[in-house]
Short mmCIF file of C-alpha atoms and ligand atoms in Angstrom, two decimals:
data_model
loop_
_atom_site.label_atom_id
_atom_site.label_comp_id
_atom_site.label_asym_id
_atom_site.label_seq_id
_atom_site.Cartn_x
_atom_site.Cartn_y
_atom_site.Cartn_z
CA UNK A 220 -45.80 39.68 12.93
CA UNK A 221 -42.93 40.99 15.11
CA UNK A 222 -41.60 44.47 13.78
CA UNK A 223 -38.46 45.86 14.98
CA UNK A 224 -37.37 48.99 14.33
CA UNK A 225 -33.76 50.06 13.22
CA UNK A 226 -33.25 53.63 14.06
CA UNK A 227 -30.19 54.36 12.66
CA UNK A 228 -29.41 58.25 11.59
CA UNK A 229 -30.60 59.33 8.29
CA UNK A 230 -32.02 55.63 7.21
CA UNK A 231 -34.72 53.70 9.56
CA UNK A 232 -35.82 50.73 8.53
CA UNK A 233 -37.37 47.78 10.13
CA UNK A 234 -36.93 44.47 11.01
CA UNK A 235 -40.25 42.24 10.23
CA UNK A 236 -40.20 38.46 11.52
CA UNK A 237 -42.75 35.87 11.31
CA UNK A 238 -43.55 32.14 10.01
CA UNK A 239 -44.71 31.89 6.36
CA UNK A 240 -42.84 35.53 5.09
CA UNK A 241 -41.20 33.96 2.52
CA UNK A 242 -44.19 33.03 1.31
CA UNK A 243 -45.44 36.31 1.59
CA UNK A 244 -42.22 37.81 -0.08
CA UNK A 245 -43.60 39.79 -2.69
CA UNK A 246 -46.27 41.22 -0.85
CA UNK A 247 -43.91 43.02 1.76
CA UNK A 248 -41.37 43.91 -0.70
CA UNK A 249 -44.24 45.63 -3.02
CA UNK A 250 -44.00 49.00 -1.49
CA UNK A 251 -40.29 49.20 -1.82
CA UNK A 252 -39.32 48.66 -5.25
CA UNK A 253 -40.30 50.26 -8.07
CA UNK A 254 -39.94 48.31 -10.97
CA UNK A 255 -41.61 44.62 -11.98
CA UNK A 256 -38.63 42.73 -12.27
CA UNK A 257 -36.30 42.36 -8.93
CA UNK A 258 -32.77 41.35 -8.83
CA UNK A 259 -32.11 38.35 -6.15
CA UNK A 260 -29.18 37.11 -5.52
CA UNK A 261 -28.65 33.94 -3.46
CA UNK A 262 -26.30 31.04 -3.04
CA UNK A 263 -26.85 27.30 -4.94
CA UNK A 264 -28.55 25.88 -1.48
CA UNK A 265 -30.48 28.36 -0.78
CA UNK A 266 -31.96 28.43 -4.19
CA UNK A 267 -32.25 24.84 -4.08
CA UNK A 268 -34.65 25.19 -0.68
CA UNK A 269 -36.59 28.25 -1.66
CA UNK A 270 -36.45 29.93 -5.05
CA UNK A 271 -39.91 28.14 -6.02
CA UNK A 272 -41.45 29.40 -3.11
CA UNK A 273 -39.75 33.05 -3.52
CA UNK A 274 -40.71 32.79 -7.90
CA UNK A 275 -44.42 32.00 -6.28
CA UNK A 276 -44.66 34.69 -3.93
CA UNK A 277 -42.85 37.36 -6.45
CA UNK A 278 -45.72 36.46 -9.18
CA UNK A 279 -48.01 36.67 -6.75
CA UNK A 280 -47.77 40.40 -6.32
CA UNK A 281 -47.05 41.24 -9.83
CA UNK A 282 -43.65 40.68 -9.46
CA UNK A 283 -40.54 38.88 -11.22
CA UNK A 284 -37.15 38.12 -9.51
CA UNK A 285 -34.69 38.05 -12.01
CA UNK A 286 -31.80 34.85 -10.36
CA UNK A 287 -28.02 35.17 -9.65
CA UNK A 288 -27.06 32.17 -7.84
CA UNK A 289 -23.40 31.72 -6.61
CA UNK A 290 -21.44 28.95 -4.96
CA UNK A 291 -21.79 28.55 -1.74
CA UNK A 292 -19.47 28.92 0.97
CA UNK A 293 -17.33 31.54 2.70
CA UNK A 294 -15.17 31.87 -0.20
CA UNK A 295 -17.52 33.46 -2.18
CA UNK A 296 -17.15 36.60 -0.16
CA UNK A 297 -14.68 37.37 -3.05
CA UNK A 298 -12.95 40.09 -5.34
CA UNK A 299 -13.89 37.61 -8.01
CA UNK A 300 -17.66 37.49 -7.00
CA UNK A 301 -18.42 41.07 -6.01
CA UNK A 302 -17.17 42.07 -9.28
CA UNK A 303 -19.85 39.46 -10.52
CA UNK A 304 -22.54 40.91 -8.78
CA UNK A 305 -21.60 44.27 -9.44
CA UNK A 306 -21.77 43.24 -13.36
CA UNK A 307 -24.87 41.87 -13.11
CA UNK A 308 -26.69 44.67 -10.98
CA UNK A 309 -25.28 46.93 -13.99
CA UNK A 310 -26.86 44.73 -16.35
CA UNK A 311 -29.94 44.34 -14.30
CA UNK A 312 -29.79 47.98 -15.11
CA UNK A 313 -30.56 48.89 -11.48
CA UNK A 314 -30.59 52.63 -10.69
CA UNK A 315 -29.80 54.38 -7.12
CA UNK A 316 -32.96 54.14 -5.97
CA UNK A 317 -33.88 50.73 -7.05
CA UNK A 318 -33.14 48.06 -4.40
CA UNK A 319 -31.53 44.23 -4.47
CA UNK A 320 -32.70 41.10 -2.94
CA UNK A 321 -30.39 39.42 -0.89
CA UNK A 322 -31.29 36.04 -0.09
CA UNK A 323 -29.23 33.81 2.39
CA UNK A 324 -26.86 33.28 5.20
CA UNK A 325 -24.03 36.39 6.31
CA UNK A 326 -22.38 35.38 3.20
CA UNK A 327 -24.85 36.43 0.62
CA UNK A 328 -25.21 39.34 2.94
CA UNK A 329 -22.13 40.80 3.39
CA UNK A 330 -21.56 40.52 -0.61
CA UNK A 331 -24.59 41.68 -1.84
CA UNK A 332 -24.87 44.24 0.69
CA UNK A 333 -21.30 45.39 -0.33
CA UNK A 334 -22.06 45.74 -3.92
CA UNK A 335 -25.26 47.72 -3.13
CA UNK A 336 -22.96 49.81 -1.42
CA UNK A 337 -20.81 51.18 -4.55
CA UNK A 338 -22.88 50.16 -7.78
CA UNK A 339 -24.23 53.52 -8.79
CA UNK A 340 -22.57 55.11 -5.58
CA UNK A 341 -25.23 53.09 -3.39
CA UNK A 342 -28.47 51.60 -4.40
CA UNK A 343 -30.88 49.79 -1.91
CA UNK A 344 -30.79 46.31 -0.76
CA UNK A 345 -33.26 44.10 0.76
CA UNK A 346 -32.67 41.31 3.18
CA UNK A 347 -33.93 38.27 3.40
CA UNK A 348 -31.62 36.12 5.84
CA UNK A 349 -32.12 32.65 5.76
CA UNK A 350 -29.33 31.27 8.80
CA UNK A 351 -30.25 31.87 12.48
CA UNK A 352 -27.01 34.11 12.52
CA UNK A 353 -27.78 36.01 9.48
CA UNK A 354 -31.25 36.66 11.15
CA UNK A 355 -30.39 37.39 14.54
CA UNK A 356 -26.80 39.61 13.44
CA UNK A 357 -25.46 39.88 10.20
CA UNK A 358 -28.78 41.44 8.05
CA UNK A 359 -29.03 43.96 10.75
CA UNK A 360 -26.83 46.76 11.28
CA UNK A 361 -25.39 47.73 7.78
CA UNK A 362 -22.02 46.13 8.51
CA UNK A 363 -20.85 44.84 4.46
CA UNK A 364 -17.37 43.14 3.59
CA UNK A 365 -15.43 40.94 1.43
CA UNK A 366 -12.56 38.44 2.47
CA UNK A 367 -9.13 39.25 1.15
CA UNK A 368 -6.23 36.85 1.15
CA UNK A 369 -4.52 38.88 4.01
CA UNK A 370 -8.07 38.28 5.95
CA UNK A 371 -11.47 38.38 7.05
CA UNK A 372 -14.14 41.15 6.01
CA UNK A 373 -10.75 43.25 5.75
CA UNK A 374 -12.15 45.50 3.07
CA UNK A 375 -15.88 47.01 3.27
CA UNK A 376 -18.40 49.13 4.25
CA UNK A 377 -21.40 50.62 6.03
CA UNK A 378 -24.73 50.15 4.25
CA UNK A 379 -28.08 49.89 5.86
CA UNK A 380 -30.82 47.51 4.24
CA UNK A 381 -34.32 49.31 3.38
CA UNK A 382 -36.02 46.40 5.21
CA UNK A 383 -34.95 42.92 6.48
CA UNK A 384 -37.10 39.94 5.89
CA UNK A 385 -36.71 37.54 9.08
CA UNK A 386 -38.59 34.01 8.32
CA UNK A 387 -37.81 31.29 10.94
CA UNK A 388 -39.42 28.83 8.44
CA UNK A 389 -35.76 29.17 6.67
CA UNK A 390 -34.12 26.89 9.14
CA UNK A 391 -36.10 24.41 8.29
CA UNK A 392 -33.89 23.33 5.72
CA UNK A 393 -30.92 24.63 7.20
CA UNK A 394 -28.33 21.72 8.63
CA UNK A 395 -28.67 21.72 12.68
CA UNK A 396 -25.01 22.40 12.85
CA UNK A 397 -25.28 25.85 11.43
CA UNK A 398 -28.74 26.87 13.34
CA UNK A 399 -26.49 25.61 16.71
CA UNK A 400 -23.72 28.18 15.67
CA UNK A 401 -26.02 30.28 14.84
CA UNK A 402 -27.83 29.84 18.16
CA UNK A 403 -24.37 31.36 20.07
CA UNK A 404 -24.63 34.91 18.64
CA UNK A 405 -28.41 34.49 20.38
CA UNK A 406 -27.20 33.28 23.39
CA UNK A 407 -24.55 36.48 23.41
CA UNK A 408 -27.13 39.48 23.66
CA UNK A 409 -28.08 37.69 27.34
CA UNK A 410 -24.52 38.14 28.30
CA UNK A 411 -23.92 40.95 26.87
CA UNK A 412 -26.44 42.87 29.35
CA UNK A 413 -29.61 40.64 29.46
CA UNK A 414 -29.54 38.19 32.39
CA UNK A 415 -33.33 37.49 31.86
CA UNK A 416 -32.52 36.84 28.44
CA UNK A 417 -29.51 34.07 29.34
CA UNK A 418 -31.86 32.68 31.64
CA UNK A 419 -34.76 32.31 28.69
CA UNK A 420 -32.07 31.23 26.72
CA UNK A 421 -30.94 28.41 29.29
CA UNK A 422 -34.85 27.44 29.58
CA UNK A 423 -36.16 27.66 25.78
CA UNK A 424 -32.72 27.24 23.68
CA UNK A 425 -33.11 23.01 23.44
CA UNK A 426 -36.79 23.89 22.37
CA UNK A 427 -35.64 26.37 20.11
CA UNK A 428 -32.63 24.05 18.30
CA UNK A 429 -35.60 20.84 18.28
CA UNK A 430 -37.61 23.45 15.57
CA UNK A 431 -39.98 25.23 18.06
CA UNK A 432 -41.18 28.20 16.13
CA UNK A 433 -42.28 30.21 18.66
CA UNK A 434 -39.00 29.34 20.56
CA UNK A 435 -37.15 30.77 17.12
CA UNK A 436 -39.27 33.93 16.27
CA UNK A 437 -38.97 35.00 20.67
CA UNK A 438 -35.07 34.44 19.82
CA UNK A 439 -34.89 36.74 16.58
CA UNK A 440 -37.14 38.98 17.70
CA UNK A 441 -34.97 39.78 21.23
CA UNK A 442 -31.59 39.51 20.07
CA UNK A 443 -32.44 41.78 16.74
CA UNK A 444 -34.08 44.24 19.30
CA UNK A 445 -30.74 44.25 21.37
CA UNK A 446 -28.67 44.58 18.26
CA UNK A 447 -30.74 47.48 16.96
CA UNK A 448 -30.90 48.96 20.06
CA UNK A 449 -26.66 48.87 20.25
CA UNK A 450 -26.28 49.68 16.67
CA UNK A 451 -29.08 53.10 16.62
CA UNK A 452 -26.33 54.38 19.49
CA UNK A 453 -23.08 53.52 17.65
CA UNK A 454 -23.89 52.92 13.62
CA UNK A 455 -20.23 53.13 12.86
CA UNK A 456 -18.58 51.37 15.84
CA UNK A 457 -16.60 55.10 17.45
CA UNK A 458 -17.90 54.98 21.05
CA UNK A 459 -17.26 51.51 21.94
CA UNK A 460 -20.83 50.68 22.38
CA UNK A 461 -20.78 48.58 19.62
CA UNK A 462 -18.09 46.54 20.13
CA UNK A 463 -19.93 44.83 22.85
CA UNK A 464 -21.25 42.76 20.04
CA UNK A 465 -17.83 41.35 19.66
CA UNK A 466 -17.82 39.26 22.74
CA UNK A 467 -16.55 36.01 22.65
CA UNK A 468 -14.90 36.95 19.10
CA UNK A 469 -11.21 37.92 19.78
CA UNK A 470 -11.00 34.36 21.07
CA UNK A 471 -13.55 32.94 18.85
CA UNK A 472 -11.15 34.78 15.37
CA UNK A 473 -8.14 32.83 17.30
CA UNK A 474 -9.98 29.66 17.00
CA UNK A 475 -10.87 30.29 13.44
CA UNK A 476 -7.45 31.35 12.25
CA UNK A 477 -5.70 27.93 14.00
CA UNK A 478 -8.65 25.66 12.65
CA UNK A 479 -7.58 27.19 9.22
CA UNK A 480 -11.53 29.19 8.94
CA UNK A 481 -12.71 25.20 7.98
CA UNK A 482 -15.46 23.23 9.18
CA UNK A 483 -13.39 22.28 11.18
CA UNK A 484 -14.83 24.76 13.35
CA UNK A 485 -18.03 27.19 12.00
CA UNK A 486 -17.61 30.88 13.31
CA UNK A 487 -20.58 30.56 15.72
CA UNK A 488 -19.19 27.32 17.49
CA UNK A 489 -15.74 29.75 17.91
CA UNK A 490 -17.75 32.43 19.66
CA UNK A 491 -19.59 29.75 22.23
CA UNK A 492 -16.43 28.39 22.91
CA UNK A 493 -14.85 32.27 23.52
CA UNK A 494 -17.66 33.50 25.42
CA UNK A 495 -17.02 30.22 27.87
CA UNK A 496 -13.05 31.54 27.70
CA UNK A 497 -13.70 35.43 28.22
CA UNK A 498 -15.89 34.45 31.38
CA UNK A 499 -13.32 31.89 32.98
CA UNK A 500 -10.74 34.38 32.24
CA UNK A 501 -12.51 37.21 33.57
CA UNK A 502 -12.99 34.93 36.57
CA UNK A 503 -9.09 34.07 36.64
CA UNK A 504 -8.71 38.05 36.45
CA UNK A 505 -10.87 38.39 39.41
CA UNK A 506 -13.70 40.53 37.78
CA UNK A 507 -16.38 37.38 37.69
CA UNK A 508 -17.73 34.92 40.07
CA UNK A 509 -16.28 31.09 38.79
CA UNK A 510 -20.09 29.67 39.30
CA UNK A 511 -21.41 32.61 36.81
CA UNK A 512 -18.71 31.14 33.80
CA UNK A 513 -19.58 27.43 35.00
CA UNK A 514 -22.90 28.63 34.12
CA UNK A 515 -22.43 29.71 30.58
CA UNK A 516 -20.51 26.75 30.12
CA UNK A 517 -23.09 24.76 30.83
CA UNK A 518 -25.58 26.14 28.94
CA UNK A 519 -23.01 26.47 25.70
CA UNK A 520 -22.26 22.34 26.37
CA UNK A 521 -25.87 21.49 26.78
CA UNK A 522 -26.92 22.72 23.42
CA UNK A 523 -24.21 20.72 21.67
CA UNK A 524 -21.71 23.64 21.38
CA UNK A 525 -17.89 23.54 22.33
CA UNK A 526 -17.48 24.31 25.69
CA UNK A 527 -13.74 23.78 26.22
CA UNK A 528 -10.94 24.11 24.38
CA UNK A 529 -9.95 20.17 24.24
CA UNK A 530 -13.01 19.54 22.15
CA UNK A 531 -10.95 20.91 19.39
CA UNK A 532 -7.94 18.69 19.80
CA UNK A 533 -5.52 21.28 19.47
CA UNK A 534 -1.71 20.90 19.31
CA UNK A 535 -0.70 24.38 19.90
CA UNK A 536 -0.17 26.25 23.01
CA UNK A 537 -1.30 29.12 24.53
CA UNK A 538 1.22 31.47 23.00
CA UNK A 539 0.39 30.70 19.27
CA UNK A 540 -3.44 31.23 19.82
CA UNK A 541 -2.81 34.24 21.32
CA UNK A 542 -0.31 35.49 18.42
CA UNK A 543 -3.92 35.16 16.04
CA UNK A 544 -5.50 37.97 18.26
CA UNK A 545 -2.23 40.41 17.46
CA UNK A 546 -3.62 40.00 13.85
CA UNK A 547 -7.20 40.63 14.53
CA UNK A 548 -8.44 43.83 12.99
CA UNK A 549 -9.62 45.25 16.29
CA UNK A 550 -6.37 46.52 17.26
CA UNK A 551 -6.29 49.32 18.63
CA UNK A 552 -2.97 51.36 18.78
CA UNK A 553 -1.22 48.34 20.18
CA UNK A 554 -3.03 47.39 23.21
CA UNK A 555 -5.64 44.53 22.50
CA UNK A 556 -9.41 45.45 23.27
CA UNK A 557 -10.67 42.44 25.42
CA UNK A 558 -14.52 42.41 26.16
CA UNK A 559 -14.66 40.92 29.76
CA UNK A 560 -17.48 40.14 32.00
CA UNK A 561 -18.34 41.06 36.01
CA UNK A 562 -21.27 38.95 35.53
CA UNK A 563 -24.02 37.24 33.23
CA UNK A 564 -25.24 40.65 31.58
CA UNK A 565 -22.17 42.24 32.38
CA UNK A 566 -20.11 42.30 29.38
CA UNK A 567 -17.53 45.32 29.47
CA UNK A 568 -14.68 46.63 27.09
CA UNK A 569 -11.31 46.54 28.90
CA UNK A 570 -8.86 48.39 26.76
CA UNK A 571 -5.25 47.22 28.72
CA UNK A 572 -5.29 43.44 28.53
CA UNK A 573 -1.90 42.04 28.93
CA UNK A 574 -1.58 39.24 25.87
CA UNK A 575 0.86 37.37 28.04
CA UNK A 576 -1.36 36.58 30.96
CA UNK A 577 -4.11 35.63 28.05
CA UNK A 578 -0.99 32.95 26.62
CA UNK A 579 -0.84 31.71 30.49
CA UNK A 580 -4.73 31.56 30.44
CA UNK A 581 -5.16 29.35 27.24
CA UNK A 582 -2.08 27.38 28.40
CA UNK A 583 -4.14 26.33 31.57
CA UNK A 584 -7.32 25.66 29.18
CA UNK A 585 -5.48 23.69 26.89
CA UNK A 586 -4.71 21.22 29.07
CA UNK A 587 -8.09 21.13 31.13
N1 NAD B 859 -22.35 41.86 8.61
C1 NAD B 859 -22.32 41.47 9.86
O1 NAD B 859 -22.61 42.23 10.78
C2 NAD B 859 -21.94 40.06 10.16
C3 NAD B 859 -22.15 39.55 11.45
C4 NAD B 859 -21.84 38.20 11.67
C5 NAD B 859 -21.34 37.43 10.64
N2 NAD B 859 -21.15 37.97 9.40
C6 NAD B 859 -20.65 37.14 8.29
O2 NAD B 859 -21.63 36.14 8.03
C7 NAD B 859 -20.98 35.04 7.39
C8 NAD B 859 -21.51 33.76 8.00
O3 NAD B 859 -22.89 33.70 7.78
P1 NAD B 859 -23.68 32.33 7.87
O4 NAD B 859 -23.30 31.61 9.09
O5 NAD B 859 -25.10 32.65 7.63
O6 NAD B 859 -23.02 31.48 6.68
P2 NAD B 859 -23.45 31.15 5.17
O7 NAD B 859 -24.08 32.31 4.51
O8 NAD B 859 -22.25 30.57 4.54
O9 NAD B 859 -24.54 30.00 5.37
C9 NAD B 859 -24.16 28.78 5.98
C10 NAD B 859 -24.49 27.59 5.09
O10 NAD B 859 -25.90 27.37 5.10
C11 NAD B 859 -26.43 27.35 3.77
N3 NAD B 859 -27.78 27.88 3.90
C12 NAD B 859 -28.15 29.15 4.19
N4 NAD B 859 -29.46 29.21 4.40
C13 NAD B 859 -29.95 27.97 4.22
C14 NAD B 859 -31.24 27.41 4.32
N5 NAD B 859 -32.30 28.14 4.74
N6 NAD B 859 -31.39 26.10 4.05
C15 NAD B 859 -30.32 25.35 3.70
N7 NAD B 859 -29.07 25.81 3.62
C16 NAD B 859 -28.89 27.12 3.88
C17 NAD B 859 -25.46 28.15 2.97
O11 NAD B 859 -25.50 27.78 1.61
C18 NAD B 859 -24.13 27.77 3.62
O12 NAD B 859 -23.70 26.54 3.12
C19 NAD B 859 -19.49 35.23 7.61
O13 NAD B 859 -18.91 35.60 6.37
C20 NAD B 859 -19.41 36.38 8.59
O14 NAD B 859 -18.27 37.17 8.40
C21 NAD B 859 -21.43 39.26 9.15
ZN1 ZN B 860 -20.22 36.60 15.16
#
């Protein structure tokens, strides 16, 4: 079993991953609650793939999960349903020090994980993510949040798990569209500052999307290790560090927002296509070499992600997409925080990027 530890201030926890730990559920949870019966909370596919298996493994260490199963989907990252869950945690009687099962994708997550955060002013949650994205970013790192009508995770907070639960046997029954968007947020810790890691990537990643496991538990294992290692240094996102984990996002949110946040285009498939457009414009900018970006295109295309903008048949310009980024949460006093890149592995925060030359940019890509 690969361990990975999660130093953050005040709350370490760790990060186990291996084949068959759902199975094993019960037994690694054991030490970490205190009472027989467990709250779980899930969504209605996940619980149609693996609350059997999870029932099994709880009895088998003396355990019982007691089942809240919610819609799936994006919208349930609700008012509506954290005020469920929130309900039912109360009536699952669940004291501060007491901890809740999260089981599923960033959506599950981010709700459960937000609840935790304010029933009884914080009681612990467990994780047990069940997407390739929810394994290799969203369980780790404490980052919780709702959807509002005005936007995305607009209202949340910071709340570490007490110990995530990484099982690459999950994506078994997940659909090979979301373990390929999934498979972009991998691909971003090598550009980020791992060239070794892009390069693994660029070897292993068709091995890894065909079902290889040890292809999957070498991904999870590295990109949780990089996101640990950025998250112990910045918890709460103040020194910058962290944002590095936004690359390929302030395009990627554009995408989203003109695509409506449908399946039109899943958030993962937005950040491969925005970490192809923050290295060609880094490249128009001067800062990158053009055969570095043609690189990460390639590699993004070859998997069976979008690599350029017409795959979306858009029928905005350049202007309109780059009006969504104005709305994006990051900003800063005004000036729009860009990540950029000087290289593969070379992802930096520039602080003064001019929106109009990013309008000219996606002008240019739009018609590509
Ligand atoms: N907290 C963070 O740091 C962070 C980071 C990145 C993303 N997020 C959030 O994560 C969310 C996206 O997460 P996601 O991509 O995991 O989406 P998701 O939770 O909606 O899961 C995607 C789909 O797969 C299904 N599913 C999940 N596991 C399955 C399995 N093993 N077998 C079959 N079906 C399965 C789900 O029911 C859903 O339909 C977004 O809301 C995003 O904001 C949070
Ligand atoms: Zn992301």
């Amino acid at each position: 079993m690969a361990v990975i530890p999660v130093d953050v201030a005040g709350a370490p926890y760790e990060v186990r991953i291996a084949p068959g730990l759902i199975d094993r559920a019960g037994a690694e949870i054991r030490a970490f609650v205190r009472k027989d019966r467990v709250p779980v909370i899930t969504d209605a596919n996940v619980a149609q793939a693996w609350r059997a298996r999870v029932d099994t493994a709880f009895e088998a260490a003396g355990l019982t999960a007691q089942w809240l199963i919610l819609p799936a989907g994006e919208s349930t990252k609700s008012w509506l349903y954290l005020a469920e869950v929130v309900d039912f945690l109360i009536a699952c009687e669940i004291e501060r020090k007491d901890r809740v099962v999260a089981l599923g994708g960033g959506v599950i997550g981010d709700l459960v994980g937000f609840a935790a955060s304010m029933v009884k002013r914080g009681c612990g949650f467990i994780q047990i993510p069940t997407t390739l994205l929810a394994q290799v970013d969203s369980s780790v790192g404490g980052k919780t949040a709702i959807n509002t009508p005005a936007g995305k995770n607009l209202v949340g907070a910071f709340h570490q798990p007490a110990l995530v639960l990484a099982d690459p046997d999950a994506l078994d029954s997940l659909p090979l569209r979301e373990t390929r968007a999934g498979y972009a947020e991998v691909v971003k810790y090598g550009l980020i500052d791992d060239p070794e890691f892009f390069a693994w990537c660029e070897e292993n990643g068709p091995r890894l999307l065909a079902g290889d496991r040890e292809a999957r538990v070498t991904a999870i294992a590295r990109s949780v290790a990089a996101k640990a290692r950025i998250v112990a240094e910045d918890e709460k996102e103040t020194t910058g560090v962290r944002a590095l984990l936004n690359l390929g996002h302030t395009f990627g949110h554009a995408l989203e927002a003109e695509t409506g946040f449908s399946d039109r285009l899943l958030h993962g498939e937005g950040v491969a296509l925005g970490m192809v457009l923050a290295a060609r414009f880094s490249v128009r900018l001067g800062l990158m070499n053009g055969q570095d970006a043609e690189r990460i295109a390639a590699h993004i295309g070859a998997v069976g992600l979008p690599a350029s903008l017409s795959a979306l048949s858009l029928t905005c310009d350049g202007a309109r997409l780059a009006d969504h980024m104005l709305h994006d949460k990051k900003m800063d006093a005004g000036t729009l925080p860009f990540l950029l890149l000087r290289g593969i592995g070379q992802t930096f925060l520039a602080r003064d990027v001019d929106l109009a030359d990013v309008a000219a940019f996606l002008d240019d890509e739009l018609k590509r």
